[in-house]
Amino acid sequence: MVPNTKTARAMRYSLAAIFLHWLIAAALLFQIALGLGLEDLGAKAFAQYQLHKSVGMAILLLSLLRFGLRLALPRPPSLESGFPGFLASSVHAGLYVFMIGAPLTGWMLVSTAEIKVPTLIFGTVPLPHLPLPDGLHAVFSGAHEVAAFLGLALIALHIAGALRHHWLLRDGLLYRMTPVRSWLVAALLIVLVPAGWAAGRAMLTPQESAPVSPRPLMSNPAPAQPVENGVAPAAEAEAETGTDAATQAEATAEEQPEEASPEAVLPPRWTILPGGRLDFTASYRADSYKGAFSRWSGTIVMDPDRPETADIRIEIDMMSANMGDATQTSMLLGEDFFAASQFATAVFRTSKVRKTGPDGFQADGTVSMKGVTAAQTLRFALSGTGARRHVTGSATIDRNRFDVGTGTSAQGIAPSVTVNFAFDASTSRAQ
Ligand code: HEM
Ligand code: HEM
């Protein structure tokens, strides 16, 4: 039995139900478009994975709310009985299963993955992993994919049904899901659905350079940087290094002996100038992770012609590590990697520096990090002459010696991490 147009017009879903219907519909299409492209983006798509998981969890909450409202609020009676009515109710039931089942299987698949990558929903709320056996990962992964494709099929049937009512039966059913009876409003709401899909596809453009490239963190003026935890790292770094450089310059001026004094034979003391960089690269399967420290300082006492008398000490503020991505950075600062809240500083100190070429040097010494002190060698080269030199260098650090990268979140990351640095240094002593 098909009630007349007037009946259909008189009844409409609650405004809350209408709002949630279109919001969830657009978000679902966004999610499927984004989800289908994730695999092709590879391990560097950290930000897109986080976005997919965040939007998915938001859909789960909104769908539970929508389902709760359906039970709590009156809704229009079915327009059709018989097979069409049964089909419509079955598709609606299937859509609810999809709206709740797709995010749940997504949550289950990340909870059972070999590498337990933490999820920060919209960069703020941590998502706990469900206590499920890892052996079920393949099952959840398959279920997630099947849920998405079943969902697409149900959506197609659902849209076909809605349009059948609108154009063939002309019973005004479509307007039960619009806040006002207007074809324009209905059209605008329907357009949200393909717009969600298009937005999801747009998110698949690789955004590698932004999240992972190290920036010249000590440069002056500083480039624009994201604000994390209320602190703009570069701005802070600039302020810190500015102060540091000033203090060191002061110390240099104070401590430099008079030209004629016997201390003139002591090696000169160098000030690290703002604008340098200290970054690191860790290989992860075929990819690599890059990051940088924005706050570090040092005392360098060295005569390049007599390196054996050198004494170099570099201090790194571990909290200033930044990978250009909030989640990766928080993982790095966390227990499994730097445990930076407990071990705030890492120190490199030389015991012996020797020349390896006309401008090349090797510095043997120790690194103290995360409560462990171990022997470490680094190589560097000097360029320039006189009282201002440019320093570039690198070291290969075995992260396992310092317990950096324990637990499943470090699986697949190579044990050797390359550290690179470059900076200018000046001395008030003429060379
Ligand atoms: C794309 C994802 C979509 C999902 C997941 C979805 C989901 C749902 C669900 C679960 C219901 C049942 C509401 C209830 O009785 O509690 C419903 C109703 C409805 N949907 Fe959708 N929908 C989507 C897209 C669309 C589109 C694109 C249209 C229009 C072309 C549409 C038009 C309608 C209409 C008119 C109703 C009310 C049916 C009635 O009164 O019996 N939906 N939708
Ligand atoms: C309504 C919500 C969701 C929809 C419609 C959806 C849809 C999809 C789709 C279509 C794929 C691609 C499947 C494939 O090609 O294998 C996918 C992959 C993925 N989804 Fe979701 N998803 C949703 C929610 C979630 C949630 C809440 C999470 C985690 C908390 C999640 C995590 C993932 C992950 C990690 C992948 C990649 C899987 C892989 O590469 O094996 N998804 N999703």
JSON list of C-alpha atoms in Angstrom, two decimals, residues 111-256:
[
{"chain": "A", "resi": 111, "resn": "SER", "atom": "CA", "xyz": [44.72, -3.62, 17.34]},
{"chain": "A", "resi": 112, "resn": "THR", "atom": "CA", "xyz": [46.00, -6.95, 16.03]},
{"chain": "A", "resi": 113, "resn": "ALA", "atom": "CA", "xyz": [48.60, -5.63, 13.56]},
{"chain": "A", "resi": 114, "resn": "GLU", "atom": "CA", "xyz": [52.19, -6.87, 13.93]},
{"chain": "A", "resi": 115, "resn": "ILE", "atom": "CA", "xyz": [53.37, -3.30, 14.52]},
{"chain": "A", "resi": 116, "resn": "LYS", "atom": "CA", "xyz": [51.14, -1.60, 17.06]},
{"chain": "A", "resi": 117, "resn": "VAL", "atom": "CA", "xyz": [51.18, 1.90, 15.65]},
{"chain": "A", "resi": 118, "resn": "PRO", "atom": "CA", "xyz": [49.59, 4.28, 18.15]},
{"chain": "A", "resi": 119, "resn": "THR", "atom": "CA", "xyz": [46.54, 6.21, 16.95]},
{"chain": "A", "resi": 120, "resn": "LEU", "atom": "CA", "xyz": [45.95, 9.78, 18.08]},
{"chain": "A", "resi": 121, "resn": "ILE", "atom": "CA", "xyz": [42.41, 10.64, 17.07]},
{"chain": "A", "resi": 122, "resn": "PHE", "atom": "CA", "xyz": [42.57, 14.00, 15.27]},
{"chain": "A", "resi": 123, "resn": "GLY", "atom": "CA", "xyz": [46.04, 14.39, 16.81]},
{"chain": "A", "resi": 124, "resn": "THR", "atom": "CA", "xyz": [44.67, 14.59, 20.35]},
{"chain": "A", "resi": 125, "resn": "VAL", "atom": "CA", "xyz": [42.90, 11.58, 21.88]},
{"chain": "A", "resi": 126, "resn": "PRO", "atom": "CA", "xyz": [44.88, 8.31, 22.03]},
{"chain": "A", "resi": 127, "resn": "LEU", "atom": "CA", "xyz": [42.93, 5.29, 20.78]},
{"chain": "A", "resi": 128, "resn": "PRO", "atom": "CA", "xyz": [43.61, 2.19, 22.91]},
{"chain": "A", "resi": 129, "resn": "HIS", "atom": "CA", "xyz": [44.26, -1.13, 21.18]},
{"chain": "A", "resi": 130, "resn": "LEU", "atom": "CA", "xyz": [41.54, -3.72, 21.75]},
{"chain": "A", "resi": 131, "resn": "PRO", "atom": "CA", "xyz": [42.72, -6.81, 23.67]},
{"chain": "A", "resi": 132, "resn": "LEU", "atom": "CA", "xyz": [42.44, -9.28, 20.78]},
{"chain": "A", "resi": 133, "resn": "PRO", "atom": "CA", "xyz": [44.76, -12.09, 19.63]},
{"chain": "A", "resi": 134, "resn": "ASP", "atom": "CA", "xyz": [47.18, -10.97, 16.90]},
{"chain": "A", "resi": 135, "resn": "GLY", "atom": "CA", "xyz": [46.46, -14.21, 15.00]},
{"chain": "A", "resi": 136, "resn": "LEU", "atom": "CA", "xyz": [43.09, -12.76, 13.97]},
{"chain": "A", "resi": 137, "resn": "HIS", "atom": "CA", "xyz": [44.61, -9.83, 12.07]},
{"chain": "A", "resi": 138, "resn": "ALA", "atom": "CA", "xyz": [44.01, -11.36, 8.62]},
{"chain": "A", "resi": 139, "resn": "VAL", "atom": "CA", "xyz": [40.38, -12.07, 9.54]},
{"chain": "A", "resi": 140, "resn": "PHE", "atom": "CA", "xyz": [39.71, -8.49, 10.64]},
{"chain": "A", "resi": 141, "resn": "SER", "atom": "CA", "xyz": [41.61, -7.09, 7.69]},
{"chain": "A", "resi": 142, "resn": "GLY", "atom": "CA", "xyz": [39.46, -9.16, 5.30]},
{"chain": "A", "resi": 143, "resn": "ALA", "atom": "CA", "xyz": [36.28, -8.26, 7.19]},
{"chain": "A", "resi": 144, "resn": "HIS", "atom": "CA", "xyz": [37.15, -4.56, 6.97]},
{"chain": "A", "resi": 145, "resn": "GLU", "atom": "CA", "xyz": [37.56, -4.75, 3.22]},
{"chain": "A", "resi": 146, "resn": "VAL", "atom": "CA", "xyz": [34.40, -6.83, 2.75]},
{"chain": "A", "resi": 147, "resn": "ALA", "atom": "CA", "xyz": [32.44, -4.42, 5.00]},
{"chain": "A", "resi": 148, "resn": "ALA", "atom": "CA", "xyz": [33.50, -1.50, 2.81]},
{"chain": "A", "resi": 149, "resn": "PHE", "atom": "CA", "xyz": [32.48, -3.21, -0.45]},
{"chain": "A", "resi": 150, "resn": "LEU", "atom": "CA", "xyz": [29.20, -4.49, 1.00]},
{"chain": "A", "resi": 151, "resn": "GLY", "atom": "CA", "xyz": [28.59, -0.95, 2.24]},
{"chain": "A", "resi": 152, "resn": "LEU", "atom": "CA", "xyz": [29.13, 0.43, -1.25]},
{"chain": "A", "resi": 153, "resn": "ALA", "atom": "CA", "xyz": [26.64, -2.10, -2.68]},
{"chain": "A", "resi": 154, "resn": "LEU", "atom": "CA", "xyz": [24.05, -1.23, -0.01]},
{"chain": "A", "resi": 155, "resn": "ILE", "atom": "CA", "xyz": [24.52, 2.50, -0.62]},
{"chain": "A", "resi": 156, "resn": "ALA", "atom": "CA", "xyz": [23.93, 1.94, -4.36]},
{"chain": "A", "resi": 157, "resn": "LEU", "atom": "CA", "xyz": [20.70, 0.00, -3.64]},
{"chain": "A", "resi": 158, "resn": "HIS", "atom": "CA", "xyz": [19.63, 2.62, -1.09]},
{"chain": "A", "resi": 159, "resn": "ILE", "atom": "CA", "xyz": [20.15, 5.51, -3.51]},
{"chain": "A", "resi": 160, "resn": "ALA", "atom": "CA", "xyz": [18.34, 3.60, -6.26]},
{"chain": "A", "resi": 161, "resn": "GLY", "atom": "CA", "xyz": [15.42, 3.08, -3.86]},
{"chain": "A", "resi": 162, "resn": "ALA", "atom": "CA", "xyz": [15.32, 6.74, -2.87]},
{"chain": "A", "resi": 163, "resn": "LEU", "atom": "CA", "xyz": [15.37, 7.88, -6.49]},
{"chain": "A", "resi": 164, "resn": "ARG", "atom": "CA", "xyz": [12.68, 5.31, -7.43]},
{"chain": "A", "resi": 165, "resn": "HIS", "atom": "CA", "xyz": [10.42, 6.86, -4.82]},
{"chain": "A", "resi": 166, "resn": "HIS", "atom": "CA", "xyz": [11.26, 10.35, -6.00]},
{"chain": "A", "resi": 167, "resn": "TRP", "atom": "CA", "xyz": [10.89, 9.97, -9.74]},
{"chain": "A", "resi": 168, "resn": "LEU", "atom": "CA", "xyz": [8.75, 6.86, -10.26]},
{"chain": "A", "resi": 169, "resn": "LEU", "atom": "CA", "xyz": [6.43, 6.74, -7.27]},
{"chain": "A", "resi": 170, "resn": "ARG", "atom": "CA", "xyz": [6.55, 10.51, -6.71]},
{"chain": "A", "resi": 171, "resn": "ASP", "atom": "CA", "xyz": [5.53, 10.02, -3.07]},
{"chain": "A", "resi": 172, "resn": "GLY", "atom": "CA", "xyz": [7.80, 12.70, -1.61]},
{"chain": "A", "resi": 173, "resn": "LEU", "atom": "CA", "xyz": [9.77, 10.13, 0.43]},
{"chain": "A", "resi": 174, "resn": "LEU", "atom": "CA", "xyz": [13.03, 11.97, -0.24]},
{"chain": "A", "resi": 175, "resn": "TYR", "atom": "CA", "xyz": [11.76, 15.00, 1.69]},
{"chain": "A", "resi": 176, "resn": "ARG", "atom": "CA", "xyz": [11.41, 12.89, 4.85]},
{"chain": "A", "resi": 177, "resn": "MET", "atom": "CA", "xyz": [15.21, 13.11, 4.94]},
{"chain": "A", "resi": 178, "resn": "THR", "atom": "CA", "xyz": [15.49, 16.86, 4.23]},
{"chain": "A", "resi": 179, "resn": "PRO", "atom": "CA", "xyz": [14.86, 19.64, 6.76]},
{"chain": "A", "resi": 180, "resn": "VAL", "atom": "CA", "xyz": [12.52, 21.46, 4.33]},
{"chain": "A", "resi": 181, "resn": "ARG", "atom": "CA", "xyz": [10.54, 20.32, 1.31]},
{"chain": "A", "resi": 182, "resn": "SER", "atom": "CA", "xyz": [12.76, 21.83, -1.35]},
{"chain": "A", "resi": 183, "resn": "TRP", "atom": "CA", "xyz": [14.37, 20.10, -4.32]},
{"chain": "A", "resi": 184, "resn": "LEU", "atom": "CA", "xyz": [17.31, 22.50, -4.09]},
{"chain": "A", "resi": 185, "resn": "VAL", "atom": "CA", "xyz": [18.01, 21.58, -0.47]},
{"chain": "A", "resi": 186, "resn": "ALA", "atom": "CA", "xyz": [17.61, 17.89, -1.33]},
{"chain": "A", "resi": 187, "resn": "ALA", "atom": "CA", "xyz": [20.02, 18.26, -4.27]},
{"chain": "A", "resi": 188, "resn": "LEU", "atom": "CA", "xyz": [22.57, 20.10, -2.11]},
{"chain": "A", "resi": 189, "resn": "LEU", "atom": "CA", "xyz": [22.40, 17.38, 0.55]},
{"chain": "A", "resi": 190, "resn": "ILE", "atom": "CA", "xyz": [22.77, 14.61, -2.02]},
{"chain": "A", "resi": 191, "resn": "VAL", "atom": "CA", "xyz": [25.80, 16.41, -3.55]},
{"chain": "A", "resi": 192, "resn": "LEU", "atom": "CA", "xyz": [27.52, 16.13, -0.14]},
{"chain": "A", "resi": 193, "resn": "VAL", "atom": "CA", "xyz": [27.90, 12.40, -0.78]},
{"chain": "A", "resi": 194, "resn": "PRO", "atom": "CA", "xyz": [30.06, 12.60, -3.97]},
{"chain": "A", "resi": 195, "resn": "ALA", "atom": "CA", "xyz": [31.81, 15.62, -2.41]},
{"chain": "A", "resi": 196, "resn": "GLY", "atom": "CA", "xyz": [32.86, 13.35, 0.49]},
{"chain": "A", "resi": 197, "resn": "TRP", "atom": "CA", "xyz": [34.29, 10.87, -2.01]},
{"chain": "A", "resi": 198, "resn": "ALA", "atom": "CA", "xyz": [36.16, 13.64, -3.87]},
{"chain": "A", "resi": 199, "resn": "ALA", "atom": "CA", "xyz": [37.60, 14.97, -0.58]},
{"chain": "A", "resi": 200, "resn": "GLY", "atom": "CA", "xyz": [38.80, 11.46, 0.32]},
{"chain": "A", "resi": 201, "resn": "ARG", "atom": "CA", "xyz": [40.54, 11.10, -3.05]},
{"chain": "A", "resi": 202, "resn": "ALA", "atom": "CA", "xyz": [42.11, 14.54, -2.63]},
{"chain": "A", "resi": 203, "resn": "MET", "atom": "CA", "xyz": [43.73, 13.38, 0.63]},
{"chain": "A", "resi": 204, "resn": "LEU", "atom": "CA", "xyz": [45.67, 10.75, -1.29]},
{"chain": "A", "resi": 205, "resn": "THR", "atom": "CA", "xyz": [48.03, 13.25, -2.87]},
{"chain": "A", "resi": 206, "resn": "PRO", "atom": "CA", "xyz": [51.42, 12.39, -1.37]},
{"chain": "A", "resi": 207, "resn": "GLN", "atom": "CA", "xyz": [52.36, 14.96, 1.26]},
{"chain": "A", "resi": 208, "resn": "GLU", "atom": "CA", "xyz": [55.82, 13.59, 1.93]},
{"chain": "A", "resi": 209, "resn": "SER", "atom": "CA", "xyz": [57.80, 16.76, 1.99]},
{"chain": "A", "resi": 210, "resn": "ALA", "atom": "CA", "xyz": [55.71, 18.34, 4.71]},
{"chain": "A", "resi": 211, "resn": "PRO", "atom": "CA", "xyz": [55.64, 15.57, 7.29]},
{"chain": "A", "resi": 212, "resn": "VAL", "atom": "CA", "xyz": [59.06, 14.03, 6.97]},
{"chain": "A", "resi": 213, "resn": "SER", "atom": "CA", "xyz": [61.61, 16.47, 5.65]},
{"chain": "A", "resi": 214, "resn": "PRO", "atom": "CA", "xyz": [64.00, 17.84, 8.23]},
{"chain": "A", "resi": 215, "resn": "ARG", "atom": "CA", "xyz": [64.10, 21.60, 8.34]},
{"chain": "A", "resi": 216, "resn": "PRO", "atom": "CA", "xyz": [66.99, 23.90, 9.11]},
{"chain": "A", "resi": 217, "resn": "LEU", "atom": "CA", "xyz": [65.84, 24.16, 12.70]},
{"chain": "A", "resi": 218, "resn": "MET", "atom": "CA", "xyz": [68.39, 26.60, 13.97]},
{"chain": "A", "resi": 219, "resn": "SER", "atom": "CA", "xyz": [68.12, 28.92, 11.01]},
{"chain": "A", "resi": 220, "resn": "ASN", "atom": "CA", "xyz": [67.52, 32.60, 11.43]},
{"chain": "A", "resi": 221, "resn": "PRO", "atom": "CA", "xyz": [64.92, 33.73, 10.55]},
{"chain": "A", "resi": 222, "resn": "ALA", "atom": "CA", "xyz": [63.01, 30.52, 11.32]},
{"chain": "A", "resi": 223, "resn": "PRO", "atom": "CA", "xyz": [60.62, 29.04, 8.76]},
{"chain": "A", "resi": 224, "resn": "ALA", "atom": "CA", "xyz": [56.96, 28.70, 9.72]},
{"chain": "A", "resi": 225, "resn": "GLN", "atom": "CA", "xyz": [56.47, 25.51, 11.74]},
{"chain": "A", "resi": 226, "resn": "PRO", "atom": "CA", "xyz": [53.52, 23.67, 13.23]},
{"chain": "A", "resi": 227, "resn": "VAL", "atom": "CA", "xyz": [52.78, 24.42, 16.85]},
{"chain": "A", "resi": 228, "resn": "GLU", "atom": "CA", "xyz": [52.97, 21.30, 18.99]},
{"chain": "A", "resi": 229, "resn": "ASN", "atom": "CA", "xyz": [51.91, 21.24, 22.61]},
{"chain": "A", "resi": 230, "resn": "GLY", "atom": "CA", "xyz": [51.47, 24.95, 22.48]},
{"chain": "A", "resi": 231, "resn": "VAL", "atom": "CA", "xyz": [55.10, 25.53, 21.54]},
{"chain": "A", "resi": 232, "resn": "ALA", "atom": "CA", "xyz": [56.35, 26.48, 18.10]},
{"chain": "A", "resi": 233, "resn": "PRO", "atom": "CA", "xyz": [59.57, 24.45, 17.91]},
{"chain": "A", "resi": 234, "resn": "ALA", "atom": "CA", "xyz": [61.44, 26.67, 15.50]},
{"chain": "A", "resi": 235, "resn": "ALA", "atom": "CA", "xyz": [60.49, 29.87, 17.23]},
{"chain": "A", "resi": 236, "resn": "GLU", "atom": "CA", "xyz": [61.54, 28.35, 20.51]},
{"chain": "A", "resi": 237, "resn": "ALA", "atom": "CA", "xyz": [64.70, 26.96, 18.98]},
{"chain": "A", "resi": 238, "resn": "GLU", "atom": "CA", "xyz": [65.57, 30.32, 17.58]},
{"chain": "A", "resi": 239, "resn": "ALA", "atom": "CA", "xyz": [65.08, 31.99, 20.92]},
{"chain": "A", "resi": 240, "resn": "GLU", "atom": "CA", "xyz": [67.10, 29.29, 22.66]},
{"chain": "A", "resi": 241, "resn": "THR", "atom": "CA", "xyz": [69.96, 29.23, 20.23]},
{"chain": "A", "resi": 242, "resn": "GLY", "atom": "CA", "xyz": [70.02, 33.00, 20.14]},
{"chain": "A", "resi": 243, "resn": "THR", "atom": "CA", "xyz": [70.49, 33.08, 23.90]},
{"chain": "A", "resi": 244, "resn": "ASP", "atom": "CA", "xyz": [72.92, 30.24, 23.77]},
{"chain": "A", "resi": 245, "resn": "ALA", "atom": "CA", "xyz": [75.05, 31.87, 21.11]},
{"chain": "A", "resi": 246, "resn": "ALA", "atom": "CA", "xyz": [75.02, 35.14, 23.03]},
{"chain": "A", "resi": 247, "resn": "THR", "atom": "CA", "xyz": [76.06, 33.41, 26.25]},
{"chain": "A", "resi": 248, "resn": "GLN", "atom": "CA", "xyz": [78.81, 31.54, 24.52]},
{"chain": "A", "resi": 249, "resn": "ALA", "atom": "CA", "xyz": [80.05, 34.64, 22.77]},
{"chain": "A", "resi": 250, "resn": "GLU", "atom": "CA", "xyz": [80.14, 36.36, 26.13]},
{"chain": "A", "resi": 251, "resn": "ALA", "atom": "CA", "xyz": [82.00, 33.46, 27.69]},
{"chain": "A", "resi": 252, "resn": "THR", "atom": "CA", "xyz": [84.41, 33.43, 24.79]},
{"chain": "A", "resi": 253, "resn": "ALA", "atom": "CA", "xyz": [85.10, 37.12, 25.16]},
{"chain": "A", "resi": 254, "resn": "GLU", "atom": "CA", "xyz": [85.61, 36.74, 28.89]},
{"chain": "A", "resi": 255, "resn": "GLU", "atom": "CA", "xyz": [87.77, 33.67, 28.70]},
{"chain": "A", "resi": 256, "resn": "GLN", "atom": "CA", "xyz": [89.95, 34.60, 25.76]}
]
